[in-house]
């Protein structure tokens, strides 16, 4: 993702996170993040389909090409969350588990500055029906295996991922992420 976008996320991390986002834990070699989106009008299949349309809701500010339309996500095991543009290609993540009937998508996804570190970054989305109607989408990111600089990235990565989930929520509910 563009270094400037990630640096901005690191700088703004403490100022603009959603109430449902949190850094759950940090250690010398990693961190865990958790964010929740409540989609009051959506059904599970709509939430699932929204995840597959990554390039329509992710922020262009957090891409290498500067245009989120270059992002695609293949929702099967081994599928790629990739960004392809004239002159460049990057794999942001690889699908480990795609289980629509259980509402679970899991990727190994070392985004942005994490790609330059010796880490595993497991990103999981869980879609659960709510008694009140709609669905709850839980986004977790567990990063481990890094060095002493890894934990310092937690708040910035949390900001970017929480912003992404908020855009996803707006996209599923309204058809537009902005």
CSV table of C-alpha atoms in Angstrom, one decimal:
chain,number,residue,atom,x,y,z
A,1,UNK,CA,0.0,0.0,0.0
A,2,UNK,CA,1.3,3.5,-0.6
A,3,UNK,CA,3.8,4.3,2.1
A,4,UNK,CA,2.3,7.7,2.5
A,5,UNK,CA,-1.2,6.2,3.2
A,6,UNK,CA,0.2,3.9,5.8
A,7,UNK,CA,2.3,6.6,7.5
A,8,UNK,CA,-0.8,8.8,7.6
A,9,UNK,CA,-2.6,5.9,9.2
A,10,UNK,CA,0.2,5.6,11.8
A,11,UNK,CA,0.1,9.3,12.6
A,12,UNK,CA,-3.7,9.5,12.8
A,13,UNK,CA,-4.2,6.2,14.6
A,14,UNK,CA,-5.0,7.6,18.0
A,15,UNK,CA,-7.3,10.3,16.7
A,16,UNK,CA,-9.8,8.6,14.4
A,17,UNK,CA,-10.6,5.0,15.2
A,18,UNK,CA,-14.2,3.8,15.4
A,19,UNK,CA,-15.7,2.9,18.8
A,20,UNK,CA,-15.8,-0.8,17.8
A,21,UNK,CA,-12.1,-1.1,17.0
A,22,UNK,CA,-9.4,-2.1,19.4
A,23,UNK,CA,-5.9,-3.3,19.8
A,24,UNK,CA,-6.7,-6.5,21.8
A,25,UNK,CA,-3.1,-7.4,22.7
A,26,UNK,CA,0.6,-6.6,21.9
A,27,UNK,CA,3.7,-8.5,22.5
A,28,UNK,CA,7.4,-8.1,21.6
A,29,UNK,CA,6.8,-9.9,18.3
A,30,UNK,CA,3.2,-9.1,17.3
A,31,UNK,CA,-0.3,-7.9,18.1
A,32,UNK,CA,-4.0,-8.7,17.8
A,33,UNK,CA,-6.7,-6.4,16.5
A,34,UNK,CA,-10.5,-6.7,16.6
A,35,UNK,CA,-13.2,-4.5,15.0
A,36,UNK,CA,-16.9,-5.0,14.7
A,37,UNK,CA,-19.4,-3.7,12.2
A,38,UNK,CA,-23.2,-4.1,12.6
A,39,UNK,CA,-25.1,-4.3,9.4
A,40,UNK,CA,-28.6,-3.7,10.6
A,41,UNK,CA,-30.4,-4.2,7.2
A,42,UNK,CA,-28.1,-6.8,5.6
A,43,UNK,CA,-28.4,-10.5,5.3
A,44,UNK,CA,-25.5,-12.9,5.7
A,45,UNK,CA,-25.2,-13.5,1.9
A,46,UNK,CA,-25.1,-9.7,1.2
A,47,UNK,CA,-22.3,-9.3,3.8
A,48,UNK,CA,-20.4,-12.2,2.2
A,49,UNK,CA,-20.8,-10.8,-1.3
A,50,UNK,CA,-19.6,-7.4,0.0
A,51,UNK,CA,-16.3,-8.9,1.2
A,52,UNK,CA,-15.7,-10.3,-2.3
A,53,UNK,CA,-16.0,-6.9,-3.8
A,54,UNK,CA,-12.9,-5.6,-2.0
A,55,UNK,CA,-11.9,-3.1,-4.7
A,56,UNK,CA,-15.2,-1.3,-4.4
A,57,UNK,CA,-14.9,-0.5,-0.7
A,58,UNK,CA,-11.2,-0.4,0.2
A,59,UNK,CA,-9.6,3.1,0.3
A,60,UNK,CA,-7.5,4.0,-2.7
A,61,UNK,CA,-5.2,5.8,-0.1
A,62,UNK,CA,-4.1,2.4,1.1
A,63,UNK,CA,-3.1,0.8,-2.2
A,64,UNK,CA,0.2,0.7,-4.1
A,65,UNK,CA,-1.4,1.9,-7.4
A,66,UNK,CA,-3.5,4.7,-5.8
A,67,UNK,CA,-6.7,3.1,-7.2
A,68,UNK,CA,-8.7,0.5,-5.2
A,69,UNK,CA,-10.4,-0.5,-8.4
A,70,UNK,CA,-7.2,-2.5,-9.1
A,71,UNK,CA,-8.0,-4.8,-6.1
A,72,UNK,CA,-9.6,-8.2,-6.6
A,73,UNK,CA,-10.4,-11.0,-4.1
A,74,UNK,CA,-10.9,-14.5,-5.3
A,75,UNK,CA,-13.0,-16.1,-2.5
A,76,UNK,CA,-11.8,-19.7,-2.7
A,77,UNK,CA,-9.0,-21.4,-0.7
A,78,UNK,CA,-5.7,-20.3,-2.3
A,79,UNK,CA,-7.4,-17.3,-3.8
A,80,UNK,CA,-5.6,-14.0,-4.0
A,81,UNK,CA,-6.3,-10.6,-2.6
A,82,UNK,CA,-4.3,-9.0,-5.4
A,83,UNK,CA,-3.7,-5.5,-6.8
A,84,UNK,CA,-2.8,-5.5,-10.5
A,85,UNK,CA,-2.1,-2.3,-12.4
A,86,UNK,CA,-0.1,-1.2,-15.4
A,87,UNK,CA,3.5,-1.6,-14.3
A,88,UNK,CA,2.9,-3.5,-11.0
A,89,UNK,CA,1.4,-6.4,-9.1
A,90,UNK,CA,1.2,-7.3,-5.5
A,91,UNK,CA,-0.4,-10.1,-3.5
A,92,UNK,CA,-1.8,-8.5,-0.3
A,93,UNK,CA,-3.3,-11.7,1.0
A,94,UNK,CA,-3.9,-15.4,0.3
A,95,UNK,CA,-7.2,-17.1,1.2
A,96,UNK,CA,-6.7,-19.8,3.8
A,97,UNK,CA,-10.4,-20.6,4.5
A,98,UNK,CA,-13.6,-19.6,2.6
A,99,UNK,CA,-16.7,-21.0,4.3
A,100,UNK,CA,-19.8,-19.1,3.2
A,101,UNK,CA,-22.2,-21.4,5.0
A,102,UNK,CA,-20.4,-20.6,8.3
A,103,UNK,CA,-19.8,-17.0,7.4
A,104,UNK,CA,-16.1,-17.2,7.8
A,105,UNK,CA,-13.3,-15.9,5.6
A,106,UNK,CA,-9.6,-16.2,6.6
A,107,UNK,CA,-6.6,-14.9,4.8
A,108,UNK,CA,-2.8,-14.7,5.5
A,109,UNK,CA,-2.6,-10.9,4.8
A,110,UNK,CA,0.5,-9.0,5.8
A,111,UNK,CA,-0.6,-5.6,4.6
A,112,UNK,CA,1.5,-2.6,4.0
A,113,UNK,CA,4.6,-2.3,6.2
A,114,UNK,CA,4.0,-5.9,7.5
A,115,UNK,CA,5.1,-7.3,4.2
A,116,UNK,CA,8.7,-6.2,4.9
A,117,UNK,CA,8.7,-8.1,8.2
A,118,UNK,CA,9.1,-11.8,8.9
A,119,UNK,CA,5.4,-12.1,10.1
A,120,UNK,CA,2.3,-14.2,9.7
A,121,UNK,CA,-0.8,-12.0,9.6
A,122,UNK,CA,-4.0,-13.9,9.9
A,123,UNK,CA,-7.1,-11.8,8.9
A,124,UNK,CA,-10.4,-13.3,9.7
A,125,UNK,CA,-13.9,-12.1,9.0
A,126,UNK,CA,-16.8,-13.8,10.8
A,127,UNK,CA,-20.4,-13.0,9.8
A,128,UNK,CA,-23.1,-13.7,12.4
A,129,UNK,CA,-26.8,-13.2,12.4
A,130,UNK,CA,-28.2,-10.9,15.1
A,131,UNK,CA,-31.3,-11.6,17.0
A,132,UNK,CA,-32.5,-8.1,16.3
A,133,UNK,CA,-32.0,-8.6,12.6
A,134,UNK,CA,-29.1,-7.9,10.3
A,135,UNK,CA,-25.6,-9.3,10.8
A,136,UNK,CA,-22.5,-8.5,12.8
A,137,UNK,CA,-19.2,-8.7,11.0
A,138,UNK,CA,-16.2,-9.3,13.2
A,139,UNK,CA,-12.8,-8.5,11.7
A,140,UNK,CA,-9.7,-9.8,13.6
A,141,UNK,CA,-6.1,-9.6,12.6
A,142,UNK,CA,-3.5,-11.6,14.5
A,143,UNK,CA,0.1,-10.7,13.6
A,144,UNK,CA,3.0,-12.7,15.0
A,145,UNK,CA,6.6,-13.7,14.4
A,146,UNK,CA,8.0,-10.2,13.9
A,147,UNK,CA,10.7,-8.3,15.7
A,148,UNK,CA,10.8,-5.4,18.2
A,149,UNK,CA,9.4,-3.0,15.6
A,150,UNK,CA,6.3,-5.1,14.9
A,151,UNK,CA,4.2,-4.2,18.0
A,152,UNK,CA,4.9,-0.5,17.3
A,153,UNK,CA,2.8,-0.8,14.1
A,154,UNK,CA,-0.3,-2.1,15.9
A,155,UNK,CA,-2.2,1.2,16.3
A,156,UNK,CA,-1.5,2.4,12.8
A,157,UNK,CA,-2.5,-1.0,11.3
A,158,UNK,CA,-5.6,-0.9,13.5
A,159,UNK,CA,-6.5,2.5,12.1
A,160,UNK,CA,-6.2,1.4,8.5
A,161,UNK,CA,-8.1,-1.9,9.1
A,162,UNK,CA,-10.8,-0.2,11.1
A,163,UNK,CA,-11.2,2.4,8.4
A,164,UNK,CA,-11.5,-0.4,5.9
A,165,UNK,CA,-14.2,-2.1,7.9
A,166,UNK,CA,-16.2,1.1,8.2
A,167,UNK,CA,-16.0,1.6,4.4
A,168,UNK,CA,-17.1,-2.0,3.9
A,169,UNK,CA,-20.1,-1.4,6.3
A,170,UNK,CA,-21.2,1.7,4.3
A,171,UNK,CA,-20.7,-0.2,1.1
A,172,UNK,CA,-22.9,-3.2,2.0
A,173,UNK,CA,-25.6,-0.9,3.5
A,174,UNK,CA,-25.7,1.8,0.9
A,175,UNK,CA,-23.8,0.6,-2.2
A,176,UNK,CA,-21.1,3.3,-1.8
A,177,UNK,CA,-18.1,3.3,0.6
A,178,UNK,CA,-17.6,7.0,0.6
